Coordinates of C-alpha atoms in Angstrom, one line a residue:
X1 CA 18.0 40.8 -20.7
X2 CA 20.2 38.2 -18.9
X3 CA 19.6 34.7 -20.0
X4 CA 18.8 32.4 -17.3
X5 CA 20.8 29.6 -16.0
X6 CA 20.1 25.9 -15.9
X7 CA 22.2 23.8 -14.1
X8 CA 22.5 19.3 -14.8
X9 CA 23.8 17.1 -12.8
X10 CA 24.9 13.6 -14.7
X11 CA 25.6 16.1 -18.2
X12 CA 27.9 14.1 -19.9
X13 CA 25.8 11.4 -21.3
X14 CA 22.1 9.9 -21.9
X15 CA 19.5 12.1 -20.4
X16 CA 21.6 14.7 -18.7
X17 CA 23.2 15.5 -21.9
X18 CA 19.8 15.5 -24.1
X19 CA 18.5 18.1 -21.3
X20 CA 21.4 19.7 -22.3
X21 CA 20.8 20.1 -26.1
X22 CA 17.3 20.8 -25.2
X23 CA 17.6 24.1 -23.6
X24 CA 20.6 25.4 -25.0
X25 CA 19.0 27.5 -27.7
X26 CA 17.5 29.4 -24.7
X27 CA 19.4 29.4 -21.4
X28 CA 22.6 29.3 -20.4
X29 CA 23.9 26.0 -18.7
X30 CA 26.1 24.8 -16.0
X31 CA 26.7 21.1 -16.5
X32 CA 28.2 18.9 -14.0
X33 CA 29.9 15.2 -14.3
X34 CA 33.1 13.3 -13.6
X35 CA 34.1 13.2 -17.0
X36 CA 35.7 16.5 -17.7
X37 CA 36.4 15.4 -21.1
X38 CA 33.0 14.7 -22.4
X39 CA 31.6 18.2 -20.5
X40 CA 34.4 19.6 -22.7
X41 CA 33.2 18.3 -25.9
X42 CA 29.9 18.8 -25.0
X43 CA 30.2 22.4 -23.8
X44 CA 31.6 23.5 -27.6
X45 CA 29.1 21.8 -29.2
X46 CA 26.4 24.0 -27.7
X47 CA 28.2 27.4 -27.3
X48 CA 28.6 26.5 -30.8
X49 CA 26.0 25.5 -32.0
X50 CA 23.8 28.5 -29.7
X51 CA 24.3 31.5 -28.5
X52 CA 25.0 30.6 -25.1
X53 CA 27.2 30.2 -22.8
X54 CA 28.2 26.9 -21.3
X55 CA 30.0 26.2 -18.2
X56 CA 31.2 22.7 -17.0
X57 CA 32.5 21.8 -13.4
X58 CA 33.7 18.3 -12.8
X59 CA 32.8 16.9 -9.9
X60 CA 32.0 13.4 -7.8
X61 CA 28.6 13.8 -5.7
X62 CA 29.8 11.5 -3.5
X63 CA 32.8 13.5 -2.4
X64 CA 32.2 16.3 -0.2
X65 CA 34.0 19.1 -1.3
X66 CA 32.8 18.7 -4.8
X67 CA 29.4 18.3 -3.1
X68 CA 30.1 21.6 -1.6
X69 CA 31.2 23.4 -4.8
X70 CA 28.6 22.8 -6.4
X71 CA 26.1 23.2 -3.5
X72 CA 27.4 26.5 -3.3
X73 CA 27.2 27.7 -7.4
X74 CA 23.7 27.2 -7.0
X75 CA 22.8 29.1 -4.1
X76 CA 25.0 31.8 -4.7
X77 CA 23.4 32.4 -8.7
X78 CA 20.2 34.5 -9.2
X79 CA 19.8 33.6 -12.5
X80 CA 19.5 30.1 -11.7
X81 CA 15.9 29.2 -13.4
X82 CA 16.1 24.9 -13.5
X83 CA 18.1 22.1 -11.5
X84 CA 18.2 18.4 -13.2
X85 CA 19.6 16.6 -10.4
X86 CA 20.0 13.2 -12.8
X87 CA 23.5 11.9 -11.6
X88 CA 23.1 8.4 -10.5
X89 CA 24.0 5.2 -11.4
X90 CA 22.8 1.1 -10.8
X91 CA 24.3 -1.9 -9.9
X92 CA 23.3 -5.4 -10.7
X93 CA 24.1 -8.0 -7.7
X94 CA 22.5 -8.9 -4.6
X95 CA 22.9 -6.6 -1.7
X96 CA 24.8 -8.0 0.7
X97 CA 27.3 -9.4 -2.3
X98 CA 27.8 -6.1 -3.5
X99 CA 30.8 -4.1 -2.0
X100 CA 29.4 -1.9 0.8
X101 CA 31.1 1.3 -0.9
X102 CA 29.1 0.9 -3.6
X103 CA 25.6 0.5 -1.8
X104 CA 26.8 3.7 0.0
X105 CA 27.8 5.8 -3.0
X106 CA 24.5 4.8 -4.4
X107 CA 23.0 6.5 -1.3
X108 CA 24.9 9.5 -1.2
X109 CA 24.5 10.4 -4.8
X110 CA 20.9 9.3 -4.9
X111 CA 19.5 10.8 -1.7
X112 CA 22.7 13.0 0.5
X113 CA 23.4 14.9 -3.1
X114 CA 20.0 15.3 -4.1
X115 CA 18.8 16.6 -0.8
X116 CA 22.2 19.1 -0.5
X117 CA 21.8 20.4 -4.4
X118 CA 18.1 20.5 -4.2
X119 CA 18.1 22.6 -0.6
X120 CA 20.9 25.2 -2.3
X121 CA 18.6 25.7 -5.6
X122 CA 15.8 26.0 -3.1
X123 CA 17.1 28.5 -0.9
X124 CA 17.9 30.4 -4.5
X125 CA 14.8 30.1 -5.7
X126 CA 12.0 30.8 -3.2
X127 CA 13.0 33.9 -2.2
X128 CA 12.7 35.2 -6.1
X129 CA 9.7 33.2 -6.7
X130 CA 11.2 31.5 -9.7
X131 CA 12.5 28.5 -11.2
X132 CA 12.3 24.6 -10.6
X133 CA 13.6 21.2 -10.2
X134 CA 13.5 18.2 -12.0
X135 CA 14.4 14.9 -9.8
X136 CA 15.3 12.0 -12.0
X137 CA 14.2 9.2 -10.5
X138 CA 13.0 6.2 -12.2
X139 CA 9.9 3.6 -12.8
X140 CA 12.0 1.5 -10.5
X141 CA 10.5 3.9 -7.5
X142 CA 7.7 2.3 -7.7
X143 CA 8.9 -2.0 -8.0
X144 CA 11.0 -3.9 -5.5
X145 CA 13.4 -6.6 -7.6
X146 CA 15.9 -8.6 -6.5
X147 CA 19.3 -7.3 -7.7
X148 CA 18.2 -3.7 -7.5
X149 CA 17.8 -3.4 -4.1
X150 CA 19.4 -0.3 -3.3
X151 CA 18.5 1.4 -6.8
X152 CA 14.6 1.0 -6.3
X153 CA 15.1 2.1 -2.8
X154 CA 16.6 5.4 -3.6
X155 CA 14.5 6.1 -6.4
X156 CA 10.9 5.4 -4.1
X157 CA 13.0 8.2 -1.6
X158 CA 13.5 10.6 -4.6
X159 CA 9.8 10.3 -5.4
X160 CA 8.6 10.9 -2.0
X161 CA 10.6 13.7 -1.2
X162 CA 9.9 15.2 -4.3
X163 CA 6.6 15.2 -3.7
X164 CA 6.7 16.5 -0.1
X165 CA 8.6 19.3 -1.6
X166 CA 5.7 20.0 -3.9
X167 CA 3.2 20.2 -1.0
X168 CA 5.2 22.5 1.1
X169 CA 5.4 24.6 -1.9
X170 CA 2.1 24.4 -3.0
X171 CA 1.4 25.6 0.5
X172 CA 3.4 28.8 -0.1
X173 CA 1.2 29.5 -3.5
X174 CA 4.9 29.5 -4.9
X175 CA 5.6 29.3 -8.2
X176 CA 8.1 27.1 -7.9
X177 CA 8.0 24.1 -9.4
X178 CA 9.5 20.5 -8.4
X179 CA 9.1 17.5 -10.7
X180 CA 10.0 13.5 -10.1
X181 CA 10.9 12.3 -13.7
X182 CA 10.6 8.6 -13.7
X183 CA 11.6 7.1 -16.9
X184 CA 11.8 2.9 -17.3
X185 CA 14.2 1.6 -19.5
X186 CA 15.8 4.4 -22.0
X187 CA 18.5 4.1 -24.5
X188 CA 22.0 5.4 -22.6
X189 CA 25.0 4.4 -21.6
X190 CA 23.4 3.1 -18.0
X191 CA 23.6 -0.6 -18.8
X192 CA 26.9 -1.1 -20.6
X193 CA 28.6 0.8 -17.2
X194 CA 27.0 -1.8 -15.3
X195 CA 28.5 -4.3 -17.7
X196 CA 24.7 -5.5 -18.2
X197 CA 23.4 -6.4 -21.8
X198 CA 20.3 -4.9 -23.0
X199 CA 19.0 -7.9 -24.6
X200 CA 16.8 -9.5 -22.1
X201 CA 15.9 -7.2 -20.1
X202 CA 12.5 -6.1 -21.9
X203 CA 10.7 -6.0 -24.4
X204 CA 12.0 -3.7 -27.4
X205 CA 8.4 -1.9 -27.3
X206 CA 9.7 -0.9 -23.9
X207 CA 12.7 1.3 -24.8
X208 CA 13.2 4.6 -24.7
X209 CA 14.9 7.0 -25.8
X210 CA 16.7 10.3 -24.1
X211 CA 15.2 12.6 -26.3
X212 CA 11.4 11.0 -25.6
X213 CA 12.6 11.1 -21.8
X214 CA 13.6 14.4 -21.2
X215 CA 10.1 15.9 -24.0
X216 CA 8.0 14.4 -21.3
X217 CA 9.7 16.0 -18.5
X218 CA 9.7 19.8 -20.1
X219 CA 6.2 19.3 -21.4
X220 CA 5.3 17.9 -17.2
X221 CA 7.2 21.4 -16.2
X222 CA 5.0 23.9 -18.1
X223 CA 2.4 21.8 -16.7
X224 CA 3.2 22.0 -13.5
X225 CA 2.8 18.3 -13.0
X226 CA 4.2 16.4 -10.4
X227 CA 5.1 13.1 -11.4
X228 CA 6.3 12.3 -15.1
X229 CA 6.3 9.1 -16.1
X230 CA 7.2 8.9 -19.8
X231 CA 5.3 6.2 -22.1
X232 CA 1.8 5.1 -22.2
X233 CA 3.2 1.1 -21.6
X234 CA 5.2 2.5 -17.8
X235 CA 2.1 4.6 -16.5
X236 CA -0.6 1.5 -17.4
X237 CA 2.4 -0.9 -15.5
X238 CA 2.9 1.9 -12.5
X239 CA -1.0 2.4 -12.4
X240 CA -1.2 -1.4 -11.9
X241 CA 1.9 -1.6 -8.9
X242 CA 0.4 1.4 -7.1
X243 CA -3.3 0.0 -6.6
X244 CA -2.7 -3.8 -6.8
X245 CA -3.7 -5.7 -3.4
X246 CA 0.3 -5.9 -1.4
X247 CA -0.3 -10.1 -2.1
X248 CA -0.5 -9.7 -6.1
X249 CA 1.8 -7.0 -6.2
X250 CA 4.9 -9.0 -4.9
X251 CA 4.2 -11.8 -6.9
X252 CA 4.3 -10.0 -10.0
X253 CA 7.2 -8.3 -8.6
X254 CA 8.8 -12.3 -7.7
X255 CA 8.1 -13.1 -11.5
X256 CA 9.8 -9.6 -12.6
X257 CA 12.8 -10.5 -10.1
X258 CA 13.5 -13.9 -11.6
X259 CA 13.0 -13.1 -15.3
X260 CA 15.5 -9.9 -14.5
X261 CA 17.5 -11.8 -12.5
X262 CA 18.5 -14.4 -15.3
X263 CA 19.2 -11.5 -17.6
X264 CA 21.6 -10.0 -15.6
X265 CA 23.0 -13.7 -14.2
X266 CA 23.4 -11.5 -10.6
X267 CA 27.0 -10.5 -10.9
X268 CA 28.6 -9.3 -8.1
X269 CA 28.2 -5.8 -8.2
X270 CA 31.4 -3.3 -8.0
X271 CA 31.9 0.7 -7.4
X272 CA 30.6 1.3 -11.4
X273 CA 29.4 4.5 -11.4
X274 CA 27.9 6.9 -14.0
X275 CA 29.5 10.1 -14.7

């Protein structure tokens, strides 16, 4: 019987890569990233390690034609059973000090490429009555702070679109399944391409790690659920920011802003974007 294919955005590193690792022992992959180099290493550690087959395409989300390329593997495979659509990256500044090619790559990859990659795997899967998607989005989705401006912007549209996908589908009795993964803080290579320190920016009880990230988000899929929001500490704190009075609510959020805000000292933000 053919093994069935799941395809990761953002595979090179951090939580893209631990999805990877995860579920190589039972399906074939198709791992996507800039860094053609790290896909390389990666992809002969799995077929390795598993008997699987690993494919790798290097590509920029922003850029059309790769957009295109990879738009079209998905909708064109029938043995595609799982999207990860986790490419993204941040940038620490304020908004209108940050170069405006780098608020509008954040937009493309975080909303144009999910909403292209999401609509090929869609048009795959439906029809067959199979498979699902995982949108990584972020606890950020659900805060507004001051240096992240664009980030939690994009992430609140991955979770809302995410779960208007889930009632249209839900509507269709499909068993298709669509997921918005919203980790806080985990243990990657995010911060260091931001040229951000960790230290200060919360609480070491906060932290997580890739492989904690990416249990909760399987475990959410056999479940069905839509929102998964890894760690006991992030779904008490999102709990709190979704049912808090609008007043209380932004002045935790001014609090947040500052105390984030002299951690990351507000450089201006450049183009620095994860593979």
């Amino acid at each position: 019987m053919p093994r069935t294919l799941v395809a990761i955005t953002g595979a090179s590193s951090g939580i893209g890569a631990t999805f990877a690792r995860k579920l190589a022992p039972e399906h074939d992959l198709l791992l996507v990233a800039r860094r053609k180099d790290r896909l390389e290493q990666l992809a002969i550690e799995l077929s390795g390690a598993h008997q699987t087959r690993v494919e790798i395409l290097q590509a920029d989300l922003t850029a059309e034609p790769d957009l295109a390329e990879v738009a079209e593997r998905l909708r064109s495979d029938d043995r595609l059973a799982l999207l990860v659509n986790n490419a993204g990256f941040g940038a620490a500044g304020r908004f209108w000090e940050a170069p405006i090619e780098t608020q509008e790559a954040m937009h493309k990859l975080h909303v144009l490429a999910t909403v292209r990659l999401t609509h090929a795997a869609l048009g795959n899967m439906i029809p067959r009555d199979f498979g699902g998607i995982v949108n990584v989005a972020s606890v950020a989705a659900f805060v507004r702070n001051a240096g992240s401006v664009s980030y939690c912007a994009t992430k609140s549209w991955m979770t809302s679109f995410t779960e208007g996908l889930y009632l249209e589908l839900r509507g269709l009795n499909s068993n298709v399944a669509v997921q918005a993964l919203c980790p806080g803080f985990t243990y990657s290579e995010f911060h260091s391409v931001m040229g951000v320190q960790r230290d200060g920016l919360a609480s070491p009880a906060f932290w997580l790690t890739p492989e904690e990230v990416v249990q909760a988000s399987l475990e959410g899929l056999r479940s069905r659920k839509l929102f998964v929001i890894p760690g006991w500490r992030y779904r008490l704190l999102t709990m709190f920011l979704t049912k808090a009075p609008t007043a209380l609510r932004l002045a935790v959020e001014a609090i947040s802003s500052r105390s984030r805000a002299a951690a990351l000292q507000l450089p201006s933000a450049g183009p620095r974007q994860l593979p």
